[in-house]
GROMACS .gro file of C-alpha atoms in nm:
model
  278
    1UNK     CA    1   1.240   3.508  -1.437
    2UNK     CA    2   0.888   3.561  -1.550
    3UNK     CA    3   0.582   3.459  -1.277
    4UNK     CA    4   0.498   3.044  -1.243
    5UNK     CA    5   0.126   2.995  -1.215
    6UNK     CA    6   0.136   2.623  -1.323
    7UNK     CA    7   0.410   2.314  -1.414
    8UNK     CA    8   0.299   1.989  -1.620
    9UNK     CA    9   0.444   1.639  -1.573
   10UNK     CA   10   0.276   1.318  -1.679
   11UNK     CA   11   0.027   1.531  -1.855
   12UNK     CA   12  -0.080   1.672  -1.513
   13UNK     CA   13  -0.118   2.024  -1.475
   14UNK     CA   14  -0.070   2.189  -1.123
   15UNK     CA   15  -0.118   2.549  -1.015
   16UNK     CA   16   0.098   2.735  -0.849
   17UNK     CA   17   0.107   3.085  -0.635
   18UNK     CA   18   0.412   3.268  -0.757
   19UNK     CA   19   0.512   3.543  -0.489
   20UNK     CA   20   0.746   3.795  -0.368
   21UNK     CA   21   1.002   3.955  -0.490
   22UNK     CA   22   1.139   3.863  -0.860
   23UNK     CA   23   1.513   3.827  -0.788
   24UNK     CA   24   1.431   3.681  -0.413
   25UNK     CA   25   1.555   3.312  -0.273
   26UNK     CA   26   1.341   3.083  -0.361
   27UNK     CA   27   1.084   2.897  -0.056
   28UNK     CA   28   0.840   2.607  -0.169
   29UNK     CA   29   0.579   2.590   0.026
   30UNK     CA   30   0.358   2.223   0.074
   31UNK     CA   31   0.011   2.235   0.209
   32UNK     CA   32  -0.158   1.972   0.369
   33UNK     CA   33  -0.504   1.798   0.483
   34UNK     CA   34  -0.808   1.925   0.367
   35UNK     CA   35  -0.625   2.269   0.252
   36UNK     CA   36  -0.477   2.435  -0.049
   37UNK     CA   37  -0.172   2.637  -0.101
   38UNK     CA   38  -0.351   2.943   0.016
   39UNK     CA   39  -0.312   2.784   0.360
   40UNK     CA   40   0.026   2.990   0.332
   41UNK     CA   41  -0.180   3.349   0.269
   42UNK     CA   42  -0.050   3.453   0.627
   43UNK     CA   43   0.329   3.285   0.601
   44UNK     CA   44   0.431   3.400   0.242
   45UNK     CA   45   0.429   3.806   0.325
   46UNK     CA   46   0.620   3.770   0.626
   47UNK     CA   47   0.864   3.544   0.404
   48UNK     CA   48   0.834   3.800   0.151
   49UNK     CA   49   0.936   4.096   0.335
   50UNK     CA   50   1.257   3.975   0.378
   51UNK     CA   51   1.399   3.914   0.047
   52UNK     CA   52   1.219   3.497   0.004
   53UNK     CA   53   1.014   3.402  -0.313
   54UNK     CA   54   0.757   3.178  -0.236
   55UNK     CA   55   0.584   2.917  -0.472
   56UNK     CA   56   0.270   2.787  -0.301
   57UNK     CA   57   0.111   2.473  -0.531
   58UNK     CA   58  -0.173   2.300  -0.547
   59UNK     CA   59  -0.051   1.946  -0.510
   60UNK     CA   60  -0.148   1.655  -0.703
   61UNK     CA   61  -0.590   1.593  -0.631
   62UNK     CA   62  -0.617   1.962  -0.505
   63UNK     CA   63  -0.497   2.113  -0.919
   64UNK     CA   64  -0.788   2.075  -1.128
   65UNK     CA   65  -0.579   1.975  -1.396
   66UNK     CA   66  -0.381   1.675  -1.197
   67UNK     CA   67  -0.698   1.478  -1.054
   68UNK     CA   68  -0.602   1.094  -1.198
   69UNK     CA   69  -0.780   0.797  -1.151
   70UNK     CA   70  -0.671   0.553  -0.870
   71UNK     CA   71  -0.545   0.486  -0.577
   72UNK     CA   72  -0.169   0.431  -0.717
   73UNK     CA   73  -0.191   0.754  -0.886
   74UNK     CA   74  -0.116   0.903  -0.518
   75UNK     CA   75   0.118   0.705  -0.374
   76UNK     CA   76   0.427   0.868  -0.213
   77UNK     CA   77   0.667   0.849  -0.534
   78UNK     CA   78   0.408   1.002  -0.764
   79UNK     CA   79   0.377   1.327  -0.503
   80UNK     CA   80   0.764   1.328  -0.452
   81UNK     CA   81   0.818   1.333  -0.836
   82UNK     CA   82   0.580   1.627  -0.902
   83UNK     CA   83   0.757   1.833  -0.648
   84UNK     CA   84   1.089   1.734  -0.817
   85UNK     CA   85   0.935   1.859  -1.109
   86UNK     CA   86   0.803   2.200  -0.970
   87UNK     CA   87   1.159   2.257  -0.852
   88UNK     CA   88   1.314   2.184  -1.192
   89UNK     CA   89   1.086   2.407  -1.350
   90UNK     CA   90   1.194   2.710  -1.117
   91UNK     CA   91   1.553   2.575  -1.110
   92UNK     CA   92   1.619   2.480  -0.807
   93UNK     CA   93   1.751   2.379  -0.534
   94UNK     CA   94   1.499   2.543  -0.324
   95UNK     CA   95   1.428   2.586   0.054
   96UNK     CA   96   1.131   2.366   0.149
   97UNK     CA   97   0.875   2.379   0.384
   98UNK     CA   98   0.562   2.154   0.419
   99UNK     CA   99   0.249   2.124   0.652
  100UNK     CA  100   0.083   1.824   0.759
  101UNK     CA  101   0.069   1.571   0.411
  102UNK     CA  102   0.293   1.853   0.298
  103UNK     CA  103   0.540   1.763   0.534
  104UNK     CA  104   0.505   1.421   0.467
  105UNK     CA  105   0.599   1.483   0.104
  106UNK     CA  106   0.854   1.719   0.237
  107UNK     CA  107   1.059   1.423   0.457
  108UNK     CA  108   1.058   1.213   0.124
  109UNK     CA  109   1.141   1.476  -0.128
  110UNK     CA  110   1.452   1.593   0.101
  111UNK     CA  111   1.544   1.247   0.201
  112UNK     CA  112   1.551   1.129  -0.165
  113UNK     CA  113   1.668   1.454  -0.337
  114UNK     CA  114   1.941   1.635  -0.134
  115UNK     CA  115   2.050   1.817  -0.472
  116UNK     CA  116   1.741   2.011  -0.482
  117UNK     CA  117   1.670   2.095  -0.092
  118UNK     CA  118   1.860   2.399   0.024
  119UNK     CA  119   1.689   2.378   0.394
  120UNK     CA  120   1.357   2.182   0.495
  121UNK     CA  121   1.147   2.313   0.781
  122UNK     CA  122   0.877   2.040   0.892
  123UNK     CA  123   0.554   2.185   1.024
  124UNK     CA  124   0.327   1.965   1.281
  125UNK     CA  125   0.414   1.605   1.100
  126UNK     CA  126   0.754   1.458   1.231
  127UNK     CA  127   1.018   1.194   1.012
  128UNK     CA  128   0.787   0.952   0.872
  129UNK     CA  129   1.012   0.631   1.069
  130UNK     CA  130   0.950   0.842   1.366
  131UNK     CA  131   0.556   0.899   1.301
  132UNK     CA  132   0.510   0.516   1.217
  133UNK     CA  133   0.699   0.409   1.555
  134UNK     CA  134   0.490   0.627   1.712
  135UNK     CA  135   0.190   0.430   1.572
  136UNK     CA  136   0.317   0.129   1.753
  137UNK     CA  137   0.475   0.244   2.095
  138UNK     CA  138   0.213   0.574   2.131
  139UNK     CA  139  -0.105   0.683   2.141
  140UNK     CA  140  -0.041   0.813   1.858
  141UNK     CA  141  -0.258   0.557   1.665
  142UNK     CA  142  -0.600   0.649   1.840
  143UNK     CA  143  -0.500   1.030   1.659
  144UNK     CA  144  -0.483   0.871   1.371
  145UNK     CA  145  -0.846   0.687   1.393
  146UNK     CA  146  -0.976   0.883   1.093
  147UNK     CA  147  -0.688   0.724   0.878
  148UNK     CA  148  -0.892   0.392   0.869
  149UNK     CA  149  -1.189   0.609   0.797
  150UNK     CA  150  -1.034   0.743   0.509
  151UNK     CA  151  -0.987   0.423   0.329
  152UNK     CA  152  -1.393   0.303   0.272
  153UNK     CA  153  -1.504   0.468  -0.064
  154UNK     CA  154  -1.700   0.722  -0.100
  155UNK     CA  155  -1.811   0.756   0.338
  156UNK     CA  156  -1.587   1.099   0.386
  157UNK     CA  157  -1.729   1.192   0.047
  158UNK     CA  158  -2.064   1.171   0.147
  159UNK     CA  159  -2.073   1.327   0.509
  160UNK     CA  160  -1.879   1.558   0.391
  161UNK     CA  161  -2.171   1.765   0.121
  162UNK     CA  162  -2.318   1.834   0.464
  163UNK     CA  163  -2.251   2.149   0.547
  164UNK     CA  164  -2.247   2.193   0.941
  165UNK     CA  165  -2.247   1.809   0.961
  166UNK     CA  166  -1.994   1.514   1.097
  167UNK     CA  167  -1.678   1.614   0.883
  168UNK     CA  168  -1.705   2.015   0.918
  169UNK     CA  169  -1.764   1.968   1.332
  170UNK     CA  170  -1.432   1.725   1.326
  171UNK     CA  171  -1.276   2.021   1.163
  172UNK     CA  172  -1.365   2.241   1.428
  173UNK     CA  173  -1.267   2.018   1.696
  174UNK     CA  174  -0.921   2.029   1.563
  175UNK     CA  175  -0.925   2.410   1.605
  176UNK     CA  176  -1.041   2.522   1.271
  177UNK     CA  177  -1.210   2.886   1.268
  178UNK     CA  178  -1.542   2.866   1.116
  179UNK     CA  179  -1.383   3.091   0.851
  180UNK     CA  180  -1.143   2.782   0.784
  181UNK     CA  181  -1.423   2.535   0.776
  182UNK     CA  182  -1.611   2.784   0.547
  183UNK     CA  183  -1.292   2.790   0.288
  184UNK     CA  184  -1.281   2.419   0.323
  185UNK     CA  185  -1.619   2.411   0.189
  186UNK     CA  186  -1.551   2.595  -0.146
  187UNK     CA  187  -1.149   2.527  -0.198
  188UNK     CA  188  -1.206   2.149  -0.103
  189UNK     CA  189  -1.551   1.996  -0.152
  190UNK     CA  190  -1.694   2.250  -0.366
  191UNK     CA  191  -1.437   2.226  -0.627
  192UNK     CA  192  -1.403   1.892  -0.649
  193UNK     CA  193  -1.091   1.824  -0.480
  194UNK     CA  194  -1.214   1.598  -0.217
  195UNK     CA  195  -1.172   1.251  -0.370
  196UNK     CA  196  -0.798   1.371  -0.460
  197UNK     CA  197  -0.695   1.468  -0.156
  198UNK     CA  198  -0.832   1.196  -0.015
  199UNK     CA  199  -0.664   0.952  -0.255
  200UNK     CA  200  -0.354   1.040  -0.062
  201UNK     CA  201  -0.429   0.843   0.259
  202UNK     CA  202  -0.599   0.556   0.044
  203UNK     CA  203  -0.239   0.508  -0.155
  204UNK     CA  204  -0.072   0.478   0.144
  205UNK     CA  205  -0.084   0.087   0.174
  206UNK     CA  206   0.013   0.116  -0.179
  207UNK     CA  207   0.338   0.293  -0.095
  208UNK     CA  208   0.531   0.014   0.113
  209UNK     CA  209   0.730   0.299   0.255
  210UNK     CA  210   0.949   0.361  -0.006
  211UNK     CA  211   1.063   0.688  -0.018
  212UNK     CA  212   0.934   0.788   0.296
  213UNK     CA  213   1.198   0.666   0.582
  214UNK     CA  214   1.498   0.779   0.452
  215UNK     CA  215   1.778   0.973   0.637
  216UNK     CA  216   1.790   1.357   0.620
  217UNK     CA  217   2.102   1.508   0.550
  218UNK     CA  218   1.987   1.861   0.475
  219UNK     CA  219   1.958   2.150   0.732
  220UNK     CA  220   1.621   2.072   0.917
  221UNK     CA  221   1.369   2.226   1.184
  222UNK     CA  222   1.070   2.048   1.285
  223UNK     CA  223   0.767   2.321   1.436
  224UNK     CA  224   0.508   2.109   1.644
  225UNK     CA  225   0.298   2.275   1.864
  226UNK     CA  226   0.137   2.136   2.202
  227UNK     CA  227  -0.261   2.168   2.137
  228UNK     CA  228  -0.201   1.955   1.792
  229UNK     CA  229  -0.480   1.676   1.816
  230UNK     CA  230  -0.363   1.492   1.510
  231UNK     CA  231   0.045   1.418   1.636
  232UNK     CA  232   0.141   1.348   1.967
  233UNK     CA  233   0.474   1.451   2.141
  234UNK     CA  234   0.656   1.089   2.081
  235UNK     CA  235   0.740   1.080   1.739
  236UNK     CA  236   0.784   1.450   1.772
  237UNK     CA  237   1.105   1.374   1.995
  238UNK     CA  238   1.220   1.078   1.802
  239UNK     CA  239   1.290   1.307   1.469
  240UNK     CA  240   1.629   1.364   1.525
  241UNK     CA  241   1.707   1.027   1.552
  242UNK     CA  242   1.634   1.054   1.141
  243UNK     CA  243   1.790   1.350   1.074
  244UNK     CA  244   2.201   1.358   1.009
  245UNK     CA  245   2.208   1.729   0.887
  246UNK     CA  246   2.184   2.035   1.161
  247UNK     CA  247   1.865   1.997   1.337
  248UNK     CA  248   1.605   2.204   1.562
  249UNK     CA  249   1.272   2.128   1.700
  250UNK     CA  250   1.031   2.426   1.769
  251UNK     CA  251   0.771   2.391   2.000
  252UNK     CA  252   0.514   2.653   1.963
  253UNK     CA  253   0.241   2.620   2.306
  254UNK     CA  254  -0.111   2.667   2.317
  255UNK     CA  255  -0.128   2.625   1.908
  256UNK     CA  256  -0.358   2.384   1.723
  257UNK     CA  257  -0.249   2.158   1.427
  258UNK     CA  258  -0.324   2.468   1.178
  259UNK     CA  259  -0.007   2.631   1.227
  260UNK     CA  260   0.066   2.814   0.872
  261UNK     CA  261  -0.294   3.034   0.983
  262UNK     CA  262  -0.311   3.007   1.365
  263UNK     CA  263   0.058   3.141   1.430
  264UNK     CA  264   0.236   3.263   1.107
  265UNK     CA  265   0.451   3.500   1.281
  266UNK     CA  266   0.621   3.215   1.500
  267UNK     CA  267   0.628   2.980   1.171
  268UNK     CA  268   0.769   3.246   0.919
  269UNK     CA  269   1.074   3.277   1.231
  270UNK     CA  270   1.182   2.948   1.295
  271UNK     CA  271   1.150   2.912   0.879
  272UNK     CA  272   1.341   3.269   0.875
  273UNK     CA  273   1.593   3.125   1.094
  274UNK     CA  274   1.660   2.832   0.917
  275UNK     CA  275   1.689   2.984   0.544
  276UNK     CA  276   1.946   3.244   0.736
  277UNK     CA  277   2.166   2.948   0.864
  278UNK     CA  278   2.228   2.755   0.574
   0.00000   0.00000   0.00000
């Protein structure tokens, strides 16, 4: 099979990072928020070197080709489909993995589409029923301040052409390198990506939670890790109330939220171990 670098649907074209070895198993790999798929540049070798394909995309607002208009245009269905459509186009099923909004997309995609989800390894973001109870029973919902932030036009878009200011110390807060930060400036802001990616969290009252709470009957590891300051421990714990296939939560300690580039070697195992038992 020749090399992916994009897949269309709805006229949208997304990019893609086609790697590893031709013949290998196939491993799609979901970024999150404010990163592209080269969040996975330390991950994919490790999955490489023993025997996976990966396919990192750039998801729907983060492709220069799939920026729509609106708010509905990124609702939960719309970034489901697209991955159902990446994995068509390589011809699935597929082991999945997602990060953050990745992994939101991720819960959804194997919830709703079995069929096409070999394995699905969570990273940071728990089941989405889990995560919302957590909202209400938690602190969970002073982490998520910044969601309400999110939703008033054009204020993140704003702070955030100021290099060094508001958004890029927030970033650093969360335990972003200053090498992260700087990459954030060019893959995100830079290019244009920003209103896109951000169109995600302004959809969400648009979604009603369809697609997003269903039960998971796939083969499924969650990887939190204790120093995240986005997702506390509760709805962590709750997952695998959600989750009706074989399940395994991986607590990595002393680890920020940016898991995929603060500890790929403990990431590409648990996802390592997961591929080898299904």
């Amino acid at each position: 099979m020749s090399r992916l670098t994009s897949w269309t649907r709805d006229g949208l074209v997304f990019d893609v990072r086609d790697d590893g070895p031709e013949d290998g198993t196939p491993i799609v790999l979901l970024h999150g928020f404010p990163e592209r798929g080269t969040s996975w540049r330390h991950v994919a070798p490790l999955l490489h070197a023993q025997g996976l394909r990966t396919y990192a995309p750039d998801q729907r607002g983060y492709s220069e080709g799939a920026r729509p208009a609106g708010r509905a245009a990124y609702a939960v269905p719309e970034l489901v489909a697209d991955v159902v459509a990446l994995i068509e186009e390589i011809g699935g099923p597929v082991h999945l993995v997602g990060h953050d909004w990745g992994s939101m997309v991720g819960w959804a995609t194997a919830a709703r589409h079995p069929e096409l989800v070999r394995s699905w390894t969570a990273v940071s973001v728990p089941h989405p029923r889990a995560f919302t109870n957590a909202m209400r029973t938690s602190r969970q919902g002073l982490h998520s301040w910044y969601m309400g932030l999110f939703q008033v036009p054009l204020v993140m878009e704003t702070l955030a052409k100021w290099a060094g200011g508001p958004v890029d110390q927030a970033l650093r807060a969360s335990g972003m390198t200053a090498e992260e930060v700087a990459r954030f400036r060019t893959e995100i802001v830079d290019s244009g990506a920003l209103p896109g990616a951000l169109g995600w969290y302004r959809a969400l009252p648009l979604s009603g939670g369809k697609g997003m709470g269903g039960r998971v009957a796939v083969p499924t590891t969650l990887v939190w890790s204790t120093r995240d300051t986005a997702i506390v421990r509760a709805g962590v714990d709750a997952t695998e109330e959600y989750v009706d296939g074989d399940y395994r939560l991986v607590v990595l300690e002393g680890v920020s939220h940016w898991i995929p580039t603060h500890a790929p070697e403990e990431l590409a195992a648990a996802i390592l171990e997961r591929v080898a038992g299904t």
